[in-house]
CSV table of C-alpha atoms and ligand atoms in Angstrom, one decimal:
chain,number,residue,atom,x,y,z
A,23,UNK,CA,29.7,38.5,17.0
A,24,UNK,CA,27.1,37.1,14.5
A,25,UNK,CA,28.1,33.8,13.0
A,26,UNK,CA,26.9,33.9,9.4
A,27,UNK,CA,26.3,30.5,8.0
A,28,UNK,CA,25.0,30.6,4.4
A,29,UNK,CA,23.3,27.1,4.9
A,30,UNK,CA,21.3,28.4,7.8
A,31,UNK,CA,20.3,31.6,6.0
A,32,UNK,CA,19.3,29.6,2.9
A,33,UNK,CA,17.3,27.2,5.1
A,34,UNK,CA,15.4,30.1,6.7
A,35,UNK,CA,14.8,31.9,3.4
A,36,UNK,CA,13.5,28.6,1.8
A,37,UNK,CA,11.2,27.9,4.8
A,38,UNK,CA,10.0,31.4,5.6
A,39,UNK,CA,9.1,32.3,2.0
A,40,UNK,CA,7.2,29.0,1.7
A,41,UNK,CA,9.1,27.7,-1.3
A,42,UNK,CA,8.3,24.2,0.1
A,43,UNK,CA,4.5,24.9,-0.1
A,44,UNK,CA,4.8,25.1,-4.0
A,45,UNK,CA,6.8,22.0,-4.6
A,46,UNK,CA,5.1,19.5,-6.9
A,47,UNK,CA,5.6,16.0,-8.1
A,48,UNK,CA,3.7,15.0,-11.3
A,49,UNK,CA,1.6,18.1,-10.6
A,50,UNK,CA,0.6,17.2,-7.0
A,51,UNK,CA,1.7,19.4,-4.1
A,52,UNK,CA,4.2,17.9,-1.7
A,53,UNK,CA,5.3,19.9,1.3
A,54,UNK,CA,9.0,19.1,1.2
A,55,UNK,CA,12.5,20.5,0.6
A,56,UNK,CA,13.5,19.3,-2.9
A,57,UNK,CA,17.0,18.4,-1.7
A,58,UNK,CA,15.5,16.2,0.9
A,59,UNK,CA,13.4,14.5,-1.8
A,60,UNK,CA,16.6,13.9,-3.8
A,61,UNK,CA,18.3,12.5,-0.7
A,62,UNK,CA,15.3,10.1,-0.2
A,63,UNK,CA,15.7,9.0,-3.8
A,64,UNK,CA,19.3,8.1,-3.2
A,65,UNK,CA,18.4,6.3,0.0
A,66,UNK,CA,15.7,4.3,-1.8
A,67,UNK,CA,18.1,3.3,-4.5
A,68,UNK,CA,20.5,1.9,-1.9
A,69,UNK,CA,17.8,0.3,0.3
A,70,UNK,CA,15.6,-1.1,-2.5
A,71,UNK,CA,12.6,-1.3,-0.1
A,72,UNK,CA,9.7,-3.7,-0.5
A,73,UNK,CA,7.5,-1.3,1.4
A,74,UNK,CA,7.4,2.5,2.1
A,75,UNK,CA,5.3,3.7,5.1
A,76,UNK,CA,4.4,7.4,5.3
A,77,UNK,CA,2.7,9.1,8.2
A,78,UNK,CA,1.0,12.2,6.9
A,79,UNK,CA,-0.5,12.2,3.4
A,80,UNK,CA,-2.1,15.6,2.9
A,81,UNK,CA,-2.4,16.2,-0.9
A,82,UNK,CA,-0.5,13.0,-1.6
A,83,UNK,CA,2.4,14.4,-3.6
A,84,UNK,CA,5.0,12.7,-1.5
A,85,UNK,CA,3.1,9.3,-1.5
A,86,UNK,CA,3.0,9.6,-5.4
A,87,UNK,CA,6.7,10.4,-5.4
A,88,UNK,CA,7.5,7.4,-3.2
A,89,UNK,CA,5.4,5.1,-5.4
A,90,UNK,CA,6.8,6.3,-8.7
A,91,UNK,CA,10.4,6.4,-7.7
A,92,UNK,CA,10.2,3.3,-5.5
A,93,UNK,CA,8.6,1.2,-8.2
A,94,UNK,CA,11.2,2.2,-10.7
A,95,UNK,CA,13.7,0.7,-8.3
A,96,UNK,CA,11.6,-2.3,-7.1
A,97,UNK,CA,8.4,-3.0,-9.2
A,98,UNK,CA,7.0,-5.0,-6.3
A,99,UNK,CA,6.9,-2.0,-4.0
A,100,UNK,CA,3.9,-1.1,-1.9
A,101,UNK,CA,3.3,2.3,-0.3
A,102,UNK,CA,1.1,2.7,2.9
A,103,UNK,CA,0.2,6.4,3.6
A,104,UNK,CA,-1.6,7.1,6.8
A,105,UNK,CA,-3.5,10.3,7.6
A,106,UNK,CA,-6.4,11.2,9.9
A,107,UNK,CA,-8.2,12.5,6.8
A,108,UNK,CA,-7.7,11.9,3.1
A,109,UNK,CA,-10.2,14.6,2.1
A,110,UNK,CA,-7.5,16.8,0.5
A,111,UNK,CA,-5.8,14.0,-1.5
A,112,UNK,CA,-5.4,14.5,-5.2
A,113,UNK,CA,-7.5,11.9,-7.2
A,114,UNK,CA,-4.3,10.8,-9.1
A,115,UNK,CA,-2.9,9.5,-5.8
A,116,UNK,CA,-5.9,7.3,-5.1
A,117,UNK,CA,-5.7,5.8,-8.6
A,118,UNK,CA,-2.0,4.8,-8.1
A,119,UNK,CA,-2.1,0.9,-7.9
A,120,UNK,CA,0.7,0.7,-5.3
A,121,UNK,CA,-0.6,3.3,-2.8
A,122,UNK,CA,-2.8,2.3,0.1
A,123,UNK,CA,-4.4,5.2,2.0
A,124,UNK,CA,-5.2,4.3,5.6
A,125,UNK,CA,-7.4,6.8,7.4
A,126,UNK,CA,-6.7,6.9,11.1
A,127,UNK,CA,-4.1,8.4,13.5
A,128,UNK,CA,-0.6,7.2,12.8
A,129,UNK,CA,-0.1,6.3,16.5
A,130,UNK,CA,-3.1,4.0,16.5
A,131,UNK,CA,-2.4,0.3,17.2
A,132,UNK,CA,-4.1,-0.8,13.9
A,133,UNK,CA,-1.3,1.0,12.0
A,134,UNK,CA,1.3,-1.4,13.6
A,135,UNK,CA,-1.0,-4.3,12.8
A,136,UNK,CA,-1.3,-3.2,9.1
A,137,UNK,CA,2.4,-2.7,8.8
A,138,UNK,CA,3.0,-6.2,10.2
A,139,UNK,CA,0.6,-7.7,7.7
A,140,UNK,CA,2.2,-5.9,4.7
A,141,UNK,CA,5.6,-6.9,5.8
A,142,UNK,CA,4.5,-10.5,5.8
A,143,UNK,CA,3.3,-10.3,2.2
A,144,UNK,CA,6.2,-8.0,1.0
A,145,UNK,CA,9.4,-9.4,2.5
A,146,UNK,CA,12.4,-7.0,2.4
A,147,UNK,CA,13.5,-3.7,3.9
A,148,UNK,CA,11.1,-0.8,4.7
A,149,UNK,CA,11.5,2.9,4.4
A,150,UNK,CA,9.5,4.9,7.0
A,151,UNK,CA,8.8,8.6,6.9
A,152,UNK,CA,7.1,10.5,9.8
A,153,UNK,CA,5.5,13.7,8.5
A,154,UNK,CA,2.1,14.0,10.3
A,155,UNK,CA,1.4,15.9,13.5
A,156,UNK,CA,4.8,17.4,14.4
A,157,UNK,CA,4.1,18.0,18.1
A,158,UNK,CA,6.6,16.2,20.4
A,159,UNK,CA,4.0,13.9,22.1
A,160,UNK,CA,2.7,12.6,18.8
A,161,UNK,CA,6.1,12.1,17.2
A,162,UNK,CA,7.2,10.2,20.3
A,163,UNK,CA,4.1,8.1,20.1
A,164,UNK,CA,4.8,7.3,16.4
A,165,UNK,CA,8.5,6.3,17.2
A,166,UNK,CA,7.3,4.2,20.1
A,167,UNK,CA,4.7,2.4,17.9
A,168,UNK,CA,7.4,1.7,15.3
A,169,UNK,CA,9.6,-0.1,17.9
A,170,UNK,CA,7.5,-3.3,17.3
A,171,UNK,CA,7.6,-3.1,13.5
A,172,UNK,CA,11.0,-1.7,12.4
A,173,UNK,CA,13.6,-4.3,11.6
A,174,UNK,CA,17.4,-4.1,11.5
A,175,UNK,CA,18.6,-2.3,8.3
A,176,UNK,CA,15.3,-0.4,7.8
A,177,UNK,CA,15.5,3.4,7.3
A,178,UNK,CA,13.4,5.9,9.3
A,179,UNK,CA,13.1,9.6,8.5
A,180,UNK,CA,11.6,11.9,11.1
A,181,UNK,CA,10.7,15.1,9.2
A,182,UNK,CA,10.4,18.7,10.4
A,183,UNK,CA,12.8,18.7,13.3
A,184,UNK,CA,13.8,22.1,11.9
A,185,UNK,CA,10.9,23.8,13.6
A,186,UNK,CA,11.1,25.2,17.1
A,187,UNK,CA,14.2,27.2,16.3
A,188,UNK,CA,16.3,24.4,14.6
A,189,UNK,CA,16.5,26.9,12.9
A,190,UNK,CA,13.0,27.9,11.8
A,191,UNK,CA,9.8,28.9,13.6
A,192,UNK,CA,11.5,29.6,17.0
A,193,UNK,CA,8.2,30.0,18.8
A,194,UNK,CA,6.6,26.7,17.6
A,195,UNK,CA,7.0,24.7,20.8
A,196,UNK,CA,8.4,21.2,21.3
A,197,UNK,CA,8.4,19.2,18.1
A,198,UNK,CA,10.3,16.4,16.4
A,199,UNK,CA,13.8,17.4,17.6
A,200,UNK,CA,12.6,17.3,21.2
A,201,UNK,CA,10.8,13.9,20.6
A,202,UNK,CA,14.0,12.5,19.1
A,203,UNK,CA,16.0,13.7,22.1
A,204,UNK,CA,13.6,12.0,24.5
A,205,UNK,CA,13.4,8.8,22.4
A,206,UNK,CA,17.2,8.5,22.3
A,207,UNK,CA,17.4,9.1,26.1
A,208,UNK,CA,15.0,6.1,26.5
A,209,UNK,CA,16.3,3.9,23.7
A,210,UNK,CA,19.9,4.9,22.9
A,211,UNK,CA,20.7,1.8,21.0
A,212,UNK,CA,17.7,1.6,18.6
A,213,UNK,CA,19.0,3.7,15.7
A,214,UNK,CA,22.3,4.9,14.2
A,215,UNK,CA,22.0,8.6,13.1
A,216,UNK,CA,23.0,8.9,9.4
A,217,UNK,CA,24.8,12.2,9.6
A,218,UNK,CA,26.4,11.9,6.2
A,219,UNK,CA,23.0,11.8,4.5
A,220,UNK,CA,21.7,14.6,6.8
A,221,UNK,CA,24.5,16.9,5.9
A,222,UNK,CA,24.8,16.0,2.2
A,223,UNK,CA,23.0,19.0,0.7
A,224,UNK,CA,23.8,21.6,3.4
A,225,UNK,CA,20.4,21.8,5.0
A,226,UNK,CA,17.5,19.6,5.7
A,227,UNK,CA,14.0,19.9,7.1
A,228,UNK,CA,14.8,16.7,9.1
A,229,UNK,CA,17.9,17.6,11.2
A,230,UNK,CA,18.7,14.6,13.4
A,231,UNK,CA,16.0,12.6,11.6
A,232,UNK,CA,17.9,10.4,9.2
A,233,UNK,CA,18.0,7.1,11.1
A,234,UNK,CA,19.1,3.6,10.3
A,235,UNK,CA,17.8,0.8,12.5
A,236,UNK,CA,20.6,-1.1,14.2
B,321,SAM,C1,2.8,18.1,6.6
B,321,SAM,S1,1.3,17.3,6.1
B,321,SAM,C2,1.9,15.9,5.2
B,321,SAM,C3,2.6,16.3,4.0
B,321,SAM,C4,3.0,15.2,3.0
B,321,SAM,N1,3.7,14.1,3.6
B,321,SAM,C5,3.8,15.8,1.9
B,321,SAM,O1,5.0,15.8,1.9
B,321,SAM,O2,3.2,16.4,0.9
B,321,SAM,C6,0.8,16.6,7.6
B,321,SAM,C7,-0.5,15.7,7.5
B,321,SAM,O3,-0.5,15.0,8.8
B,321,SAM,C8,-1.9,14.8,9.0
B,321,SAM,N2,-2.1,14.5,10.5
B,321,SAM,C9,-2.3,15.3,11.5
B,321,SAM,N3,-2.4,14.6,12.7
B,321,SAM,C10,-2.2,13.3,12.3
B,321,SAM,C11,-2.3,12.1,13.0
B,321,SAM,N4,-2.5,12.1,14.4
B,321,SAM,N5,-2.1,10.9,12.4
B,321,SAM,C12,-1.9,10.9,11.0
B,321,SAM,N6,-1.9,12.0,10.3
B,321,SAM,C13,-2.1,13.2,10.9
B,321,SAM,C14,-2.6,16.0,8.6
B,321,SAM,O4,-4.0,15.7,8.3
B,321,SAM,C15,-1.8,16.4,7.3
B,321,SAM,O5,-2.4,16.0,6.1
């Protein structure tokens, strides 16, 4: 018997018709679910981070969102957004005084070094969001790199665990969900899964990916 779940059907419709490709913040494209963005806003208000670290900039709509919303909560906020290439970034993102664009792979050791340096100059909690190369090996490398720079109380979101059939793009191959499964097998005590946040709006592009550092 087919188990009809309207949340799953809405999720598939939202993803497969590429609603998320047309989402904009201040006119700049951000490839996200808008309910996830609202959830991030609520998390930021509770966390009041001094620093937001994003892996995967693309057009920069999400970096701009994190800067504008984050600075309305903490005017001292800095945003570090890492991508292998910033060729596609909207000029308005580069002009934002709080955003630093770092061009290299998010699993490179210099990323950890830069985060450590920023943490030293911006004491306080950090919100991390992983939204770059979604293949399992890369997400696992990012999570492993973060082990040295994430502190207790920080928040980490691992995006796009919905691919590879969770429930979209069933043929994609191993991605963030499989990386998280392997990471939790290796380091079961690192993070507490924030299932209340994850389930708040019925569906998320980051299933299993709302994590609070213990
Ligand atoms: C899904 S897009 C990011 C979307 C953006 N965060 C948003 O919400 O609008 C993924 C980005 O990851 C970048 N990327 C791919 N491999 C990467 C890597 N190894 N390190 C850092 N960024 C990478 C791509 O260049 C691309 O711009």
